[in-house]
Each structure stands twice: as structure tokens, then as C-alpha cells.
PDB file of C-alpha atoms in Angstrom:
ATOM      1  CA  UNK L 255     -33.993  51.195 -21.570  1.00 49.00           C
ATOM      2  CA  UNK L 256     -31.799  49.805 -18.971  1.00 51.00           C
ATOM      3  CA  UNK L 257     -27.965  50.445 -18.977  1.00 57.00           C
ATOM      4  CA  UNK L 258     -26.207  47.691 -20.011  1.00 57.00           C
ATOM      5  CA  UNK L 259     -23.185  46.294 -17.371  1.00 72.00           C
ATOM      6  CA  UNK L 260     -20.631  45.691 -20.307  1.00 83.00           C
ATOM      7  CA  UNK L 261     -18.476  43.869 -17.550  1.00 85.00           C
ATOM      8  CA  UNK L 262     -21.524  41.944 -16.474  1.00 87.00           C
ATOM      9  CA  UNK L 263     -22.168  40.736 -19.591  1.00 85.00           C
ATOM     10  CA  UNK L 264     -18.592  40.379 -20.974  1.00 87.00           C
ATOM     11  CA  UNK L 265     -17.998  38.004 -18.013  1.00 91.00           C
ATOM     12  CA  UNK L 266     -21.964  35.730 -19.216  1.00 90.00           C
ATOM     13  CA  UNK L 267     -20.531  35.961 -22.664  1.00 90.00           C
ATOM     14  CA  UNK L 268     -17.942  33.240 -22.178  1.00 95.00           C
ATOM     15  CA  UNK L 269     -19.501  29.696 -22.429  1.00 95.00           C
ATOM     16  CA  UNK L 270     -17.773  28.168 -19.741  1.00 96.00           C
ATOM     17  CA  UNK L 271     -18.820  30.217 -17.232  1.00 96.00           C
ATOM     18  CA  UNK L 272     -22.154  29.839 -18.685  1.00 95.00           C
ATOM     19  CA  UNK L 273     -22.243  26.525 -18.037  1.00 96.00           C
ATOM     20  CA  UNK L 274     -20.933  26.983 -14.666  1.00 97.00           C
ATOM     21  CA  UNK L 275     -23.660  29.317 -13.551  1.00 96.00           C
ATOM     22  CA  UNK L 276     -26.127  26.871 -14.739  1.00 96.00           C
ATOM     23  CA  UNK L 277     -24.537  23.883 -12.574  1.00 97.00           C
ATOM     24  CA  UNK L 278     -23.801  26.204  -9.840  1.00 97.00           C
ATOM     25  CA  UNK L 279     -27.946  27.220 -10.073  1.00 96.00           C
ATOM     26  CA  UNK L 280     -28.723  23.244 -10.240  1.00 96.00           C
ATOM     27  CA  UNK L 281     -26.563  22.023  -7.452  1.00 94.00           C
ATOM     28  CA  UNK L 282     -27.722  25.009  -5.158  1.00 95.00           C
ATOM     29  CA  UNK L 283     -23.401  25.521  -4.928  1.00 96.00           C
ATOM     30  CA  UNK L 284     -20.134  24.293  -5.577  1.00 96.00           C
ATOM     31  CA  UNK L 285     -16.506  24.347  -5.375  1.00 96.00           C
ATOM     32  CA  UNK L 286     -13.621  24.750  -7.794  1.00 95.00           C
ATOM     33  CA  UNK L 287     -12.883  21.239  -7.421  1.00 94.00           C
ATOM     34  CA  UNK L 288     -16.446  19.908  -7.812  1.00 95.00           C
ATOM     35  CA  UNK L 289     -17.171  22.255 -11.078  1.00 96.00           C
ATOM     36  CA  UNK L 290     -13.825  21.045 -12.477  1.00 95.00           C
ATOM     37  CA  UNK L 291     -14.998  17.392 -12.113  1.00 95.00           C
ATOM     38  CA  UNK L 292     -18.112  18.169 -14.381  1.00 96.00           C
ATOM     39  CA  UNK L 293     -16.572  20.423 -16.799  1.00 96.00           C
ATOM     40  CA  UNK L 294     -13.493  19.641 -19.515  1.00 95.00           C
ATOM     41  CA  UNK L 295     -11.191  22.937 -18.178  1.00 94.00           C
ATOM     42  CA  UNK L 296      -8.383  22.129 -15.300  1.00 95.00           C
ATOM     43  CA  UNK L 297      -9.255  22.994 -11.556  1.00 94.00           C
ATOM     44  CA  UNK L 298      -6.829  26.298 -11.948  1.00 95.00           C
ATOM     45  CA  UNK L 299      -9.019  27.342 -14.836  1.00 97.00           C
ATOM     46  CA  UNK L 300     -12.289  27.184 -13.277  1.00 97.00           C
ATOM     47  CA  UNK L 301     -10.902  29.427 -10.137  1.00 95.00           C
ATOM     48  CA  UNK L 302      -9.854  32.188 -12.667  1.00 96.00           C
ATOM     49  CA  UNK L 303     -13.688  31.872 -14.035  1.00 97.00           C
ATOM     50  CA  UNK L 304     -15.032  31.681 -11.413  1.00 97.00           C
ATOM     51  CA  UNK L 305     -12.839  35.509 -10.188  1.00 96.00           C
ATOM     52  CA  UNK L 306     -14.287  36.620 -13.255  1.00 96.00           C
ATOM     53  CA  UNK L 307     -18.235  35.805 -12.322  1.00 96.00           C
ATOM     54  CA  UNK L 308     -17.201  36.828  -7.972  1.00 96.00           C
ATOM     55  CA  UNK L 309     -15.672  40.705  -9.692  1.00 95.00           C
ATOM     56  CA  UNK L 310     -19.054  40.899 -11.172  1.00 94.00           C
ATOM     57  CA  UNK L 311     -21.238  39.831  -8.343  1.00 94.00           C
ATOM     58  CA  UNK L 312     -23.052  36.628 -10.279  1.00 96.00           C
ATOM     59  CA  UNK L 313     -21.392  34.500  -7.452  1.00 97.00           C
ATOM     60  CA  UNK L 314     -20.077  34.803  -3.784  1.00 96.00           C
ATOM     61  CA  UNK L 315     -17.404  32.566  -2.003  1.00 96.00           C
ATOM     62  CA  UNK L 316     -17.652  30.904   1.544  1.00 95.00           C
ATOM     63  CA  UNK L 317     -14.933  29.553   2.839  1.00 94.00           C
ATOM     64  CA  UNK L 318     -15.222  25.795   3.237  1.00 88.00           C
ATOM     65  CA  UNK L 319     -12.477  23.716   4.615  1.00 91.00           C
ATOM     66  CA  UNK L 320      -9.492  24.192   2.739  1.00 92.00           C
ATOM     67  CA  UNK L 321     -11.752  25.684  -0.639  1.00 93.00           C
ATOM     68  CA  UNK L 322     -14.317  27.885  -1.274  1.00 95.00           C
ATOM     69  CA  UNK L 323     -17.503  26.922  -1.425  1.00 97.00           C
ATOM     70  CA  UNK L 324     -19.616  29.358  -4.585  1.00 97.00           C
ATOM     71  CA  UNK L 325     -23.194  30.325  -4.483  1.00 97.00           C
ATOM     72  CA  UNK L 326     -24.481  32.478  -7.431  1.00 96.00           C
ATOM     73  CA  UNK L 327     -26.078  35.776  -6.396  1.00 96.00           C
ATOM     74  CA  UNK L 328     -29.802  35.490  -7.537  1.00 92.00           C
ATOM     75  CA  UNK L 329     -30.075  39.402  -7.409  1.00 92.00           C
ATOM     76  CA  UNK L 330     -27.226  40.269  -9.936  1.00 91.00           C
ATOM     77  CA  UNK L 331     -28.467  37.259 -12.520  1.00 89.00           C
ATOM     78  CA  UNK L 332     -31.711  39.142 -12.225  1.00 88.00           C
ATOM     79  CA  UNK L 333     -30.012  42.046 -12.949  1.00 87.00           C
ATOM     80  CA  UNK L 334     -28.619  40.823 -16.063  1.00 84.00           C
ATOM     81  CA  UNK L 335     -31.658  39.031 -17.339  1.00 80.00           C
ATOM     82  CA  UNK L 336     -33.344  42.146 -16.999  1.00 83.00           C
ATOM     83  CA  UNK L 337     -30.430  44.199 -18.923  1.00 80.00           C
ATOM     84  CA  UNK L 338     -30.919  41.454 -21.722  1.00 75.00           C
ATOM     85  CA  UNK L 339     -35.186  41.551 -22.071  1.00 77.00           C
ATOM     86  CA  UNK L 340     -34.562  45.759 -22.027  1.00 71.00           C
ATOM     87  CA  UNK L 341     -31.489  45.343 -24.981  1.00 66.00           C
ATOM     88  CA  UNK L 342     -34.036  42.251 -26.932  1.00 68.00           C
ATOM     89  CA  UNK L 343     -36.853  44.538 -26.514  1.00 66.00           C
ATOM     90  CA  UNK L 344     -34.522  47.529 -28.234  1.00 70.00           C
ATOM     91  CA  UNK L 345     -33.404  45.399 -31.038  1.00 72.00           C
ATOM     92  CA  UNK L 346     -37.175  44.452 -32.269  1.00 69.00           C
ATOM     93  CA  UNK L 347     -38.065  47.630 -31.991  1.00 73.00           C
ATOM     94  CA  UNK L 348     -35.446  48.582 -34.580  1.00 80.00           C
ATOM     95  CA  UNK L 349     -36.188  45.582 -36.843  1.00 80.00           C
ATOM     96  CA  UNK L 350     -39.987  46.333 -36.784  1.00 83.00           C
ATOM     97  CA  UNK L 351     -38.861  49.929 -37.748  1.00 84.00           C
ATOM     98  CA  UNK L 352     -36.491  48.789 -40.512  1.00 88.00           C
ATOM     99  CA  UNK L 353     -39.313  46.700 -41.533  1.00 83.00           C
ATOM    100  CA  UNK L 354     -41.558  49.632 -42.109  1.00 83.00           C
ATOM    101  CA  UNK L 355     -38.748  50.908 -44.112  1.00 86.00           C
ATOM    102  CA  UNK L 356     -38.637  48.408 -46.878  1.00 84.00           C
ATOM    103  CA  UNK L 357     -41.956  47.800 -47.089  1.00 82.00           C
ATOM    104  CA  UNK L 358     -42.500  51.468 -47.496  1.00 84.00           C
ATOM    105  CA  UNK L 359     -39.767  51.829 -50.339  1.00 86.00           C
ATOM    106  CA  UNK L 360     -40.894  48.773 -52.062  1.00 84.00           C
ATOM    107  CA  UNK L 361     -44.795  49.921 -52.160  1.00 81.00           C
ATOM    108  CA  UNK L 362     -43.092  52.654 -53.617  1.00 82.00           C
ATOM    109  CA  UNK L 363     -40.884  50.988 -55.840  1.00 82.00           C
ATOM    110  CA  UNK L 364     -44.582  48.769 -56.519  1.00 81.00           C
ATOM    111  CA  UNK L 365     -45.983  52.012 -57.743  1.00 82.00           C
ATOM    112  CA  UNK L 366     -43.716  53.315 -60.230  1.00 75.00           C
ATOM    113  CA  UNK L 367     -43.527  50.436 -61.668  1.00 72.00           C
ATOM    114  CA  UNK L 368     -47.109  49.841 -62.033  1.00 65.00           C
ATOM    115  CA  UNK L 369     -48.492  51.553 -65.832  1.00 65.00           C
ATOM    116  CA  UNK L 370     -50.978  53.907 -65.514  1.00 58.00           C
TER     117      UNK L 370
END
């Protein structure tokens, strides 16, 4: 299984910056200004998210003008995906097992219950 980056995924788990990764990945790029226009936080807001996602490496700054100009870093969102298959893959394996469980105990429970 693959280690899990808790601050990695701590910093996905917040809806707006999920929703600024995916304009960021549509527009190629973007700036606190021009994310702030699309989204429904203030401009301030968005370059505190946006600290968050450049701490954990899903984006890099370029300076541009007086702002930044953000790119998101296809290598770490790779990273994460691949943390999130390895963790989805983990999780059915342990429902398929608690699966066999049950249906074990209730073929059992079938059984007793059955006259002979």
C-alpha cells in the first residue's frame, strides 16, 4: 500500500481548493485575482488556499507583474491520485473480507436453523 500524505490530502479535502485545482487544471494557470473572480470566497481567501495547496506541492507560483501567476504541479496530483487508488483499493479489500464474514455466519446461522 502506499503511505498516505495526511497533509496532502488534508489540504484536497477542502472543497474550495478542490475547485480551484480543477480551474487551475482547465485554464492551464491562474492568479489570485482571476480564481477569485470565478469562485464565491474574497481575493485574500483564495491566497491563503492557495499557501495551503503551494506547502504541499499541488501548485507553484511565478511571479507575474505585481501577482503571482499558479500552475498546479502535475507530479504531486499524481502523487495523490495514486495515494487514493492504493487507500480505495485497501478499503474493498476489507469490505469483500467483511463480506465473507456475514455470509459465513449467516450460512451458519442458515444451518442451525434448518430441522434435521
Amino acid at each position: 500500500m502506499t503511505a498516505v500524505d495526511d497533509d496532502l490530502w488534508s489540504a484536497i479535502g477542502d472543497p474550495t481548493r478542490r475547485r480551484m485545482l480543477d480551474l487551475l487544471l482547465a485554464d492551464g494557470d491562474g492568479t489570485a485575482t482571476s480564481l477569485s473572480e470565478q469562485l464565491p470566497v474574497t481575493r485574500q481567501a483564495i491566497a491563503k488556499h492557495l499557501g495551503v495547496l503551494d506547502r504541499v506541492g499541488l501548485v507553484h507560483a511565478s511571479p507575474a507583474g505585481r501577482e503571482r501567476r499558479y500552475r498546479v504541479d502535475e507530479a504531486q496530483l499524481a502523487r495523490a491520485i495514486a495515494q487514493l487508488s492504493s487507500v480505495g483499493a485497501t478499503w474493498d479489500a476489507r469490505l469483500r473480507r467483511i463480506r465473507q464474514i456475514a455470509e459465513t455466519i449467516q450460512r451458519g446461522r442458515d444451518q442451525h436453523d434448518t430441522p434435521q
